[in-house]
């Protein structure tokens, strides 16, 4: 750690205020170039503590930057992990208010719900699948608090990996009933297909992202609790949305889930 407690708290307050007020900012490493990975996750933890203190509930976890498309789009090198709280959750087919967001983009994801706790290090695809109760389609709405989505990995980790809204829905399937590597994913905006992919785009198998999350938490003395919902990361690049847009994600064998924006 290179940052003291007061600085971590100040950065968390700054980034969370930007999120709540839909205001953008410059990346925080501009002012704190020596910030390390621990500092970055510590800022994220403090944002979570602020939300919990106001009565928020953790409803899940997320993996980000887990596909080549996303890594290339953002010019970064490694997966990142964040939290999902109830204020981010949107009902299937519901309206998302873009006035509450800075520059929202949507990502097609495969969501996992665990029936058993998953604890790393040492987790692999098999362990993640064995711990999975079911999988279902999910759309994540990301909204980096950084101006023009210009950031580095540490800044984006501190900003809770751009988490803003998400929806899950469609048809929940036992993981054993679907080949998550070859299942096709089609993201439509206003009735036109705008991004296509297959599950294998996510680290070779979306369950590998869940295992990576368990290993990340395990290194910090935590685990993924039974019952957790996990977004495994965008299968394709993210797609910008604007008021009036309707977005629908279809995942092979798992039906569809949609969102509208006003
Ligand atoms: O969920 C994600 O893949 C996003 C991670 C953060 C980077 C971004 O804002 O694109
Ligand atoms: Mg995502």
PDB file of C-alpha atoms and ligand atoms in Angstrom:
ATOM      1  CA  UNK A   1       0.000   0.000   0.000  1.00  0.00           C
ATOM      2  CA  UNK A   2       1.263   3.452  -0.792  1.00  0.00           C
ATOM      3  CA  UNK A   3      -1.785   5.545   0.166  1.00  0.00           C
ATOM      4  CA  UNK A   4      -2.788   6.399   3.723  1.00  0.00           C
ATOM      5  CA  UNK A   5      -6.247   5.851   5.131  1.00  0.00           C
ATOM      6  CA  UNK A   6      -7.375   9.446   4.720  1.00  0.00           C
ATOM      7  CA  UNK A   7      -6.382   9.496   1.040  1.00  0.00           C
ATOM      8  CA  UNK A   8      -8.144   6.187   0.351  1.00  0.00           C
ATOM      9  CA  UNK A   9     -11.290   7.575   1.992  1.00  0.00           C
ATOM     10  CA  UNK A  10     -11.092  10.824   0.026  1.00  0.00           C
ATOM     11  CA  UNK A  11     -10.670   9.008  -3.292  1.00  0.00           C
ATOM     12  CA  UNK A  12     -13.596   6.695  -2.489  1.00  0.00           C
ATOM     13  CA  UNK A  13     -15.792   9.677  -1.630  1.00  0.00           C
ATOM     14  CA  UNK A  14     -14.751  11.468  -4.825  1.00  0.00           C
ATOM     15  CA  UNK A  15     -15.428   8.497  -7.127  1.00  0.00           C
ATOM     16  CA  UNK A  16     -18.695   7.573  -5.443  1.00  0.00           C
ATOM     17  CA  UNK A  17     -19.917  11.161  -5.630  1.00  0.00           C
ATOM     18  CA  UNK A  18     -19.109  11.171  -9.352  1.00  0.00           C
ATOM     19  CA  UNK A  19     -21.165   7.977  -9.702  1.00  0.00           C
ATOM     20  CA  UNK A  20     -24.136   9.276  -7.703  1.00  0.00           C
ATOM     21  CA  UNK A  21     -24.143  12.683  -9.409  1.00  0.00           C
ATOM     22  CA  UNK A  22     -23.316  11.391 -12.920  1.00  0.00           C
ATOM     23  CA  UNK A  23     -20.239  13.621 -13.126  1.00  0.00           C
ATOM     24  CA  UNK A  24     -17.031  12.583 -14.832  1.00  0.00           C
ATOM     25  CA  UNK A  25     -13.481  13.030 -13.578  1.00  0.00           C
ATOM     26  CA  UNK A  26      -9.895  12.512 -14.646  1.00  0.00           C
ATOM     27  CA  UNK A  27      -8.280   9.196 -13.755  1.00  0.00           C
ATOM     28  CA  UNK A  28      -7.059   9.165 -10.174  1.00  0.00           C
ATOM     29  CA  UNK A  29      -3.590   7.848 -11.023  1.00  0.00           C
ATOM     30  CA  UNK A  30      -2.880  11.274 -12.591  1.00  0.00           C
ATOM     31  CA  UNK A  31      -2.630  12.594  -9.010  1.00  0.00           C
ATOM     32  CA  UNK A  32      -1.418   9.353  -7.394  1.00  0.00           C
ATOM     33  CA  UNK A  33       0.955   7.742  -9.933  1.00  0.00           C
ATOM     34  CA  UNK A  34       2.506   5.468  -7.277  1.00  0.00           C
ATOM     35  CA  UNK A  35      -0.802   3.919  -6.280  1.00  0.00           C
ATOM     36  CA  UNK A  36      -0.515   0.104  -6.211  1.00  0.00           C
ATOM     37  CA  UNK A  37      -3.032  -2.723  -6.830  1.00  0.00           C
ATOM     38  CA  UNK A  38      -3.827  -2.989  -3.135  1.00  0.00           C
ATOM     39  CA  UNK A  39      -4.581   0.731  -2.986  1.00  0.00           C
ATOM     40  CA  UNK A  40      -6.878   0.393  -5.996  1.00  0.00           C
ATOM     41  CA  UNK A  41      -8.937  -2.414  -4.422  1.00  0.00           C
ATOM     42  CA  UNK A  42      -8.858  -0.578  -1.069  1.00  0.00           C
ATOM     43  CA  UNK A  43     -10.526   2.460  -2.686  1.00  0.00           C
ATOM     44  CA  UNK A  44     -13.131   0.118  -4.212  1.00  0.00           C
ATOM     45  CA  UNK A  45     -13.675  -1.493  -0.767  1.00  0.00           C
ATOM     46  CA  UNK A  46     -14.222   1.913   0.771  1.00  0.00           C
ATOM     47  CA  UNK A  47     -16.826   2.777  -1.856  1.00  0.00           C
ATOM     48  CA  UNK A  48     -18.620  -0.429  -0.871  1.00  0.00           C
ATOM     49  CA  UNK A  49     -18.349   0.467   2.831  1.00  0.00           C
ATOM     50  CA  UNK A  50     -19.926   3.861   2.118  1.00  0.00           C
ATOM     51  CA  UNK A  51     -22.845   2.194   0.345  1.00  0.00           C
ATOM     52  CA  UNK A  52     -23.291  -0.448   3.073  1.00  0.00           C
ATOM     53  CA  UNK A  53     -23.319   2.277   5.719  1.00  0.00           C
ATOM     54  CA  UNK A  54     -26.292   3.818   3.880  1.00  0.00           C
ATOM     55  CA  UNK A  55     -28.148   0.488   3.890  1.00  0.00           C
ATOM     56  CA  UNK A  56     -27.133  -0.960   0.502  1.00  0.00           C
ATOM     57  CA  UNK A  57     -27.011  -4.721   0.061  1.00  0.00           C
ATOM     58  CA  UNK A  58     -24.451  -6.640  -1.949  1.00  0.00           C
ATOM     59  CA  UNK A  59     -26.346  -8.581  -4.621  1.00  0.00           C
ATOM     60  CA  UNK A  60     -23.424  -9.986  -6.574  1.00  0.00           C
ATOM     61  CA  UNK A  61     -19.918  -9.698  -7.937  1.00  0.00           C
ATOM     62  CA  UNK A  62     -18.525  -8.929 -11.351  1.00  0.00           C
ATOM     63  CA  UNK A  63     -15.577  -9.824 -13.508  1.00  0.00           C
ATOM     64  CA  UNK A  64     -14.516  -7.276 -16.117  1.00  0.00           C
ATOM     65  CA  UNK A  65     -12.117  -7.145 -19.060  1.00  0.00           C
ATOM     66  CA  UNK A  66     -12.265 -10.921 -19.430  1.00  0.00           C
ATOM     67  CA  UNK A  67     -12.549 -11.054 -23.233  1.00  0.00           C
ATOM     68  CA  UNK A  68     -10.058 -10.164 -25.953  1.00  0.00           C
ATOM     69  CA  UNK A  69     -12.640  -7.801 -27.476  1.00  0.00           C
ATOM     70  CA  UNK A  70     -12.895  -5.839 -24.229  1.00  0.00           C
ATOM     71  CA  UNK A  71      -9.155  -5.929 -23.578  1.00  0.00           C
ATOM     72  CA  UNK A  72      -8.485  -4.566 -27.082  1.00  0.00           C
ATOM     73  CA  UNK A  73     -11.283  -2.013 -26.842  1.00  0.00           C
ATOM     74  CA  UNK A  74      -9.925  -0.568 -23.586  1.00  0.00           C
ATOM     75  CA  UNK A  75      -6.185  -1.109 -24.252  1.00  0.00           C
ATOM     76  CA  UNK A  76      -5.585  -2.926 -20.956  1.00  0.00           C
ATOM     77  CA  UNK A  77      -4.062  -6.254 -20.010  1.00  0.00           C
ATOM     78  CA  UNK A  78      -5.784  -8.108 -17.187  1.00  0.00           C
ATOM     79  CA  UNK A  79      -9.196  -8.965 -15.739  1.00  0.00           C
ATOM     80  CA  UNK A  80     -10.585  -6.825 -12.935  1.00  0.00           C
ATOM     81  CA  UNK A  81     -13.205  -7.536 -10.279  1.00  0.00           C
ATOM     82  CA  UNK A  82     -15.924  -5.487  -8.621  1.00  0.00           C
ATOM     83  CA  UNK A  83     -19.109  -5.623  -6.589  1.00  0.00           C
ATOM     84  CA  UNK A  84     -22.806  -5.310  -7.444  1.00  0.00           C
ATOM     85  CA  UNK A  85     -25.219  -3.692  -4.992  1.00  0.00           C
ATOM     86  CA  UNK A  86     -29.006  -3.439  -5.078  1.00  0.00           C
ATOM     87  CA  UNK A  87     -28.946   0.137  -6.426  1.00  0.00           C
ATOM     88  CA  UNK A  88     -27.413  -1.253  -9.665  1.00  0.00           C
ATOM     89  CA  UNK A  89     -30.075  -3.943 -10.240  1.00  0.00           C
ATOM     90  CA  UNK A  90     -32.723  -3.312 -12.902  1.00  0.00           C
ATOM     91  CA  UNK A  91     -35.793  -5.466 -13.587  1.00  0.00           C
ATOM     92  CA  UNK A  92     -36.043  -7.362 -16.863  1.00  0.00           C
ATOM     93  CA  UNK A  93     -37.385  -5.090 -19.635  1.00  0.00           C
ATOM     94  CA  UNK A  94     -37.253  -2.034 -17.370  1.00  0.00           C
ATOM     95  CA  UNK A  95     -36.259   1.509 -18.244  1.00  0.00           C
ATOM     96  CA  UNK A  96     -32.794   2.798 -17.355  1.00  0.00           C
ATOM     97  CA  UNK A  97     -32.615   6.559 -16.827  1.00  0.00           C
ATOM     98  CA  UNK A  98     -29.607   7.823 -18.788  1.00  0.00           C
ATOM     99  CA  UNK A  99     -29.809  11.151 -16.898  1.00  0.00           C
ATOM    100  CA  UNK A 100     -28.440   9.216 -13.895  1.00  0.00           C
ATOM    101  CA  UNK A 101     -25.432   8.048 -15.928  1.00  0.00           C
ATOM    102  CA  UNK A 102     -22.472   9.717 -17.651  1.00  0.00           C
ATOM    103  CA  UNK A 103     -21.889   7.765 -20.890  1.00  0.00           C
ATOM    104  CA  UNK A 104     -23.504   4.331 -20.529  1.00  0.00           C
ATOM    105  CA  UNK A 105     -22.453   1.316 -22.576  1.00  0.00           C
ATOM    106  CA  UNK A 106     -23.907  -2.189 -22.536  1.00  0.00           C
ATOM    107  CA  UNK A 107     -22.128  -5.524 -22.428  1.00  0.00           C
ATOM    108  CA  UNK A 108     -23.575  -8.987 -23.141  1.00  0.00           C
ATOM    109  CA  UNK A 109     -22.659 -11.319 -20.303  1.00  0.00           C
ATOM    110  CA  UNK A 110     -23.274 -14.797 -18.967  1.00  0.00           C
ATOM    111  CA  UNK A 111     -24.261 -14.706 -15.309  1.00  0.00           C
ATOM    112  CA  UNK A 112     -23.616 -17.497 -12.833  1.00  0.00           C
ATOM    113  CA  UNK A 113     -25.429 -18.235  -9.579  1.00  0.00           C
ATOM    114  CA  UNK A 114     -23.507 -20.438  -7.169  1.00  0.00           C
ATOM    115  CA  UNK A 115     -25.004 -23.166  -5.007  1.00  0.00           C
ATOM    116  CA  UNK A 116     -21.763 -23.680  -3.029  1.00  0.00           C
ATOM    117  CA  UNK A 117     -19.123 -21.350  -1.684  1.00  0.00           C
ATOM    118  CA  UNK A 118     -16.098 -21.108  -3.980  1.00  0.00           C
ATOM    119  CA  UNK A 119     -12.749 -20.451  -2.361  1.00  0.00           C
ATOM    120  CA  UNK A 120      -9.408 -19.866  -4.083  1.00  0.00           C
ATOM    121  CA  UNK A 121      -6.532 -19.977  -4.681  1.00  0.00           C
ATOM    122  CA  UNK A 122      -6.371 -23.004  -6.939  1.00  0.00           C
ATOM    123  CA  UNK A 123      -9.857 -22.718  -8.435  1.00  0.00           C
ATOM    124  CA  UNK A 124     -10.293 -23.829 -12.035  1.00  0.00           C
ATOM    125  CA  UNK A 125     -13.129 -24.161 -14.547  1.00  0.00           C
ATOM    126  CA  UNK A 126     -14.154 -27.536 -13.098  1.00  0.00           C
ATOM    127  CA  UNK A 127     -14.410 -26.212  -9.540  1.00  0.00           C
ATOM    128  CA  UNK A 128     -16.392 -23.195 -10.720  1.00  0.00           C
ATOM    129  CA  UNK A 129     -18.816 -25.399 -12.685  1.00  0.00           C
ATOM    130  CA  UNK A 130     -19.199 -27.800  -9.746  1.00  0.00           C
ATOM    131  CA  UNK A 131     -20.144 -24.854  -7.514  1.00  0.00           C
ATOM    132  CA  UNK A 132     -22.627 -23.398 -10.041  1.00  0.00           C
ATOM    133  CA  UNK A 133     -26.354 -23.764  -9.535  1.00  0.00           C
ATOM    134  CA  UNK A 134     -27.443 -22.191 -12.830  1.00  0.00           C
ATOM    135  CA  UNK A 135     -26.405 -19.759 -15.564  1.00  0.00           C
ATOM    136  CA  UNK A 136     -28.498 -17.100 -17.308  1.00  0.00           C
ATOM    137  CA  UNK A 137     -28.117 -14.142 -19.668  1.00  0.00           C
ATOM    138  CA  UNK A 138     -27.228 -10.743 -18.236  1.00  0.00           C
ATOM    139  CA  UNK A 139     -26.711  -7.247 -19.628  1.00  0.00           C
ATOM    140  CA  UNK A 140     -24.270  -5.060 -17.741  1.00  0.00           C
ATOM    141  CA  UNK A 141     -24.519  -1.284 -18.143  1.00  0.00           C
ATOM    142  CA  UNK A 142     -21.057   0.109 -17.525  1.00  0.00           C
ATOM    143  CA  UNK A 143     -20.460   3.814 -16.970  1.00  0.00           C
ATOM    144  CA  UNK A 144     -16.852   4.651 -16.219  1.00  0.00           C
ATOM    145  CA  UNK A 145     -16.608   7.725 -14.073  1.00  0.00           C
ATOM    146  CA  UNK A 146     -13.503   8.671 -16.065  1.00  0.00           C
ATOM    147  CA  UNK A 147     -13.807  11.230 -18.824  1.00  0.00           C
ATOM    148  CA  UNK A 148     -14.188   9.578 -22.243  1.00  0.00           C
ATOM    149  CA  UNK A 149     -13.522   6.142 -20.676  1.00  0.00           C
ATOM    150  CA  UNK A 150      -9.820   7.125 -20.458  1.00  0.00           C
ATOM    151  CA  UNK A 151      -8.255   5.212 -17.596  1.00  0.00           C
ATOM    152  CA  UNK A 152      -5.661   2.679 -16.565  1.00  0.00           C
ATOM    153  CA  UNK A 153      -6.331  -0.561 -14.704  1.00  0.00           C
ATOM    154  CA  UNK A 154      -5.700   0.775 -11.219  1.00  0.00           C
ATOM    155  CA  UNK A 155      -8.009   3.729 -11.762  1.00  0.00           C
ATOM    156  CA  UNK A 156     -10.760   1.480 -13.128  1.00  0.00           C
ATOM    157  CA  UNK A 157     -10.454  -0.979 -10.229  1.00  0.00           C
ATOM    158  CA  UNK A 158     -10.808   1.892  -7.766  1.00  0.00           C
ATOM    159  CA  UNK A 159     -13.921   2.980  -9.699  1.00  0.00           C
ATOM    160  CA  UNK A 160     -15.542  -0.423  -9.027  1.00  0.00           C
ATOM    161  CA  UNK A 161     -14.782  -1.484 -12.613  1.00  0.00           C
ATOM    162  CA  UNK A 162     -17.294   0.991 -14.095  1.00  0.00           C
ATOM    163  CA  UNK A 163     -20.264  -0.892 -12.589  1.00  0.00           C
ATOM    164  CA  UNK A 164     -23.514   1.069 -12.940  1.00  0.00           C
ATOM    165  CA  UNK A 165     -26.579  -1.088 -13.724  1.00  0.00           C
ATOM    166  CA  UNK A 166     -27.293  -4.694 -14.664  1.00  0.00           C
ATOM    167  CA  UNK A 167     -30.169  -6.988 -15.478  1.00  0.00           C
ATOM    168  CA  UNK A 168     -30.365 -10.774 -15.574  1.00  0.00           C
ATOM    169  CA  UNK A 169     -33.229 -12.756 -16.997  1.00  0.00           C
ATOM    170  CA  UNK A 170     -34.160 -15.131 -19.780  1.00  0.00           C
ATOM    171  CA  UNK A 171     -34.024 -18.838 -19.046  1.00  0.00           C
ATOM    172  CA  UNK A 172     -31.857 -20.089 -16.196  1.00  0.00           C
ATOM    173  CA  UNK A 173     -30.121 -23.349 -17.123  1.00  0.00           C
ATOM    174  CA  UNK A 174     -28.088 -25.809 -15.065  1.00  0.00           C
ATOM    175  CA  UNK A 175     -24.499 -25.306 -16.238  1.00  0.00           C
ATOM    176  CA  UNK A 176     -24.384 -29.006 -17.234  1.00  0.00           C
ATOM    177  CA  UNK A 177     -27.158 -28.418 -19.807  1.00  0.00           C
ATOM    178  CA  UNK A 178     -25.215 -25.959 -21.942  1.00  0.00           C
ATOM    179  CA  UNK A 179     -21.777 -25.826 -23.547  1.00  0.00           C
ATOM    180  CA  UNK A 180     -20.799 -22.377 -22.345  1.00  0.00           C
ATOM    181  CA  UNK A 181     -17.858 -22.228 -24.759  1.00  0.00           C
ATOM    182  CA  UNK A 182     -19.855 -22.642 -27.950  1.00  0.00           C
ATOM    183  CA  UNK A 183     -23.137 -21.008 -26.965  1.00  0.00           C
ATOM    184  CA  UNK A 184     -23.860 -18.055 -29.207  1.00  0.00           C
ATOM    185  CA  UNK A 185     -24.489 -14.551 -27.923  1.00  0.00           C
ATOM    186  CA  UNK A 186     -26.279 -11.871 -29.968  1.00  0.00           C
ATOM    187  CA  UNK A 187     -26.655  -8.311 -28.732  1.00  0.00           C
ATOM    188  CA  UNK A 188     -29.294  -6.247 -30.510  1.00  0.00           C
ATOM    189  CA  UNK A 189     -29.839  -2.498 -30.314  1.00  0.00           C
ATOM    190  CA  UNK A 190     -33.110  -1.171 -31.693  1.00  0.00           C
ATOM    191  CA  UNK A 191     -33.731  -4.471 -33.487  1.00  0.00           C
ATOM    192  CA  UNK A 192     -30.323  -4.602 -35.221  1.00  0.00           C
ATOM    193  CA  UNK A 193     -27.611  -7.004 -34.212  1.00  0.00           C
ATOM    194  CA  UNK A 194     -24.660  -4.890 -33.007  1.00  0.00           C
ATOM    195  CA  UNK A 195     -22.317  -7.470 -31.427  1.00  0.00           C
ATOM    196  CA  UNK A 196     -21.948 -11.234 -31.798  1.00  0.00           C
ATOM    197  CA  UNK A 197     -19.864 -13.766 -29.966  1.00  0.00           C
ATOM    198  CA  UNK A 198     -19.633 -17.091 -28.191  1.00  0.00           C
ATOM    199  CA  UNK A 199     -18.966 -17.910 -24.544  1.00  0.00           C
ATOM    200  CA  UNK A 200     -15.381 -18.962 -25.258  1.00  0.00           C
ATOM    201  CA  UNK A 201     -14.539 -15.298 -25.853  1.00  0.00           C
ATOM    202  CA  UNK A 202     -14.467 -14.989 -22.051  1.00  0.00           C
ATOM    203  CA  UNK A 203     -11.098 -16.472 -20.993  1.00  0.00           C
ATOM    204  CA  UNK A 204     -11.771 -19.586 -23.113  1.00  0.00           C
ATOM    205  CA  UNK A 205     -14.763 -20.496 -20.924  1.00  0.00           C
ATOM    206  CA  UNK A 206     -16.916 -18.090 -18.857  1.00  0.00           C
ATOM    207  CA  UNK A 207     -16.487 -20.325 -15.788  1.00  0.00           C
ATOM    208  CA  UNK A 208     -12.760 -19.480 -15.966  1.00  0.00           C
ATOM    209  CA  UNK A 209     -13.727 -15.893 -15.060  1.00  0.00           C
ATOM    210  CA  UNK A 210     -15.612 -17.170 -11.993  1.00  0.00           C
ATOM    211  CA  UNK A 211     -12.556 -19.240 -11.018  1.00  0.00           C
ATOM    212  CA  UNK A 212     -10.328 -16.180 -11.511  1.00  0.00           C
ATOM    213  CA  UNK A 213     -12.631 -14.169  -9.233  1.00  0.00           C
ATOM    214  CA  UNK A 214     -12.422 -16.891  -6.552  1.00  0.00           C
ATOM    215  CA  UNK A 215      -8.626 -16.910  -6.858  1.00  0.00           C
ATOM    216  CA  UNK A 216      -8.484 -13.115  -6.649  1.00  0.00           C
ATOM    217  CA  UNK A 217     -10.658 -13.105  -3.500  1.00  0.00           C
ATOM    218  CA  UNK A 218      -8.749 -16.083  -2.057  1.00  0.00           C
ATOM    219  CA  UNK A 219      -5.500 -14.111  -2.234  1.00  0.00           C
ATOM    220  CA  UNK A 220      -7.224 -11.478  -0.091  1.00  0.00           C
ATOM    221  CA  UNK A 221      -8.627 -14.001   2.422  1.00  0.00           C
ATOM    222  CA  UNK A 222     -12.178 -13.997   1.035  1.00  0.00           C
ATOM    223  CA  UNK A 223     -14.354 -16.412  -0.930  1.00  0.00           C
ATOM    224  CA  UNK A 224     -17.417 -16.232  -3.176  1.00  0.00           C
ATOM    225  CA  UNK A 225     -20.375 -17.055  -0.910  1.00  0.00           C
ATOM    226  CA  UNK A 226     -22.963 -19.679  -1.880  1.00  0.00           C
ATOM    227  CA  UNK A 227     -25.907 -18.021  -3.640  1.00  0.00           C
ATOM    228  CA  UNK A 228     -23.780 -15.295  -5.236  1.00  0.00           C
ATOM    229  CA  UNK A 229     -24.683 -13.883  -8.621  1.00  0.00           C
ATOM    230  CA  UNK A 230     -21.589 -13.296 -10.754  1.00  0.00           C
ATOM    231  CA  UNK A 231     -21.313 -11.446 -14.055  1.00  0.00           C
ATOM    232  CA  UNK A 232     -18.491 -13.192 -15.890  1.00  0.00           C
ATOM    233  CA  UNK A 233     -17.563 -10.279 -18.184  1.00  0.00           C
ATOM    234  CA  UNK A 234     -18.537  -8.866 -21.554  1.00  0.00           C
ATOM    235  CA  UNK A 235     -18.415 -11.458 -24.343  1.00  0.00           C
ATOM    236  CA  UNK A 236     -18.021  -8.720 -26.958  1.00  0.00           C
ATOM    237  CA  UNK A 237     -16.921  -5.125 -26.954  1.00  0.00           C
ATOM    238  CA  UNK A 238     -19.242  -2.721 -25.127  1.00  0.00           C
ATOM    239  CA  UNK A 239     -21.849  -0.808 -27.141  1.00  0.00           C
ATOM    240  CA  UNK A 240     -22.833   2.801 -26.361  1.00  0.00           C
ATOM    241  CA  UNK A 241     -26.491   3.516 -25.633  1.00  0.00           C
ATOM    242  CA  UNK A 242     -28.562   6.709 -25.669  1.00  0.00           C
ATOM    243  CA  UNK A 243     -32.082   7.788 -24.691  1.00  0.00           C
ATOM    244  CA  UNK A 244     -34.680   5.938 -26.772  1.00  0.00           C
ATOM    245  CA  UNK A 245     -32.554   2.828 -27.264  1.00  0.00           C
ATOM    246  CA  UNK A 246     -33.860  -0.673 -26.683  1.00  0.00           C
ATOM    247  CA  UNK A 247     -31.276  -3.392 -26.081  1.00  0.00           C
ATOM    248  CA  UNK A 248     -31.949  -7.115 -26.231  1.00  0.00           C
ATOM    249  CA  UNK A 249     -29.485  -9.896 -25.484  1.00  0.00           C
ATOM    250  CA  UNK A 250     -30.138 -13.387 -26.844  1.00  0.00           C
ATOM    251  CA  UNK A 251     -28.027 -16.274 -25.565  1.00  0.00           C
ATOM    252  CA  UNK A 252     -28.356 -19.653 -27.245  1.00  0.00           C
ATOM    253  CA  UNK A 253     -30.616 -21.946 -25.209  1.00  0.00           C
ATOM    254  CA  UNK A 254     -31.135 -19.287 -22.529  1.00  0.00           C
ATOM    255  CA  UNK A 255     -33.691 -17.012 -24.186  1.00  0.00           C
ATOM    256  CA  UNK A 256     -33.388 -13.259 -24.019  1.00  0.00           C
ATOM    257  CA  UNK A 257     -33.212 -10.340 -21.639  1.00  0.00           C
ATOM    258  CA  UNK A 258     -33.753  -6.695 -22.480  1.00  0.00           C
ATOM    259  CA  UNK A 259     -33.499  -3.133 -21.237  1.00  0.00           C
ATOM    260  CA  UNK A 260     -34.777   0.230 -22.441  1.00  0.00           C
ATOM    261  CA  UNK A 261     -33.127   3.616 -21.998  1.00  0.00           C
ATOM    262  CA  UNK A 262     -34.780   7.011 -21.640  1.00  0.00           C
TER     263      UNK A 262
HETATM  264  O1  LIG B   1     -17.361  -4.972 -16.971  1.00  0.00           O
HETATM  265  C1  LIG B   1     -16.395  -4.650 -17.661  1.00  0.00           C
HETATM  266  O2  LIG B   1     -15.844  -5.415 -18.479  1.00  0.00           O
HETATM  267  C2  LIG B   1     -15.886  -3.235 -17.583  1.00  0.00           C
HETATM  268  C3  LIG B   1     -14.640  -3.177 -16.841  1.00  0.00           C
HETATM  269  C4  LIG B   1     -14.157  -1.767 -16.747  1.00  0.00           C
HETATM  270  C5  LIG B   1     -13.618  -1.215 -17.990  1.00  0.00           C
HETATM  271  C6  LIG B   1     -14.634  -0.446 -18.784  1.00  0.00           C
HETATM  272  O3  LIG B   1     -15.209   0.528 -18.280  1.00  0.00           O
HETATM  273  O4  LIG B   1     -14.821  -0.785 -19.953  1.00  0.00           O
HETATM  274 MG1  LIG B   2     -19.022  -6.202 -17.643  1.00  0.00          MG
END
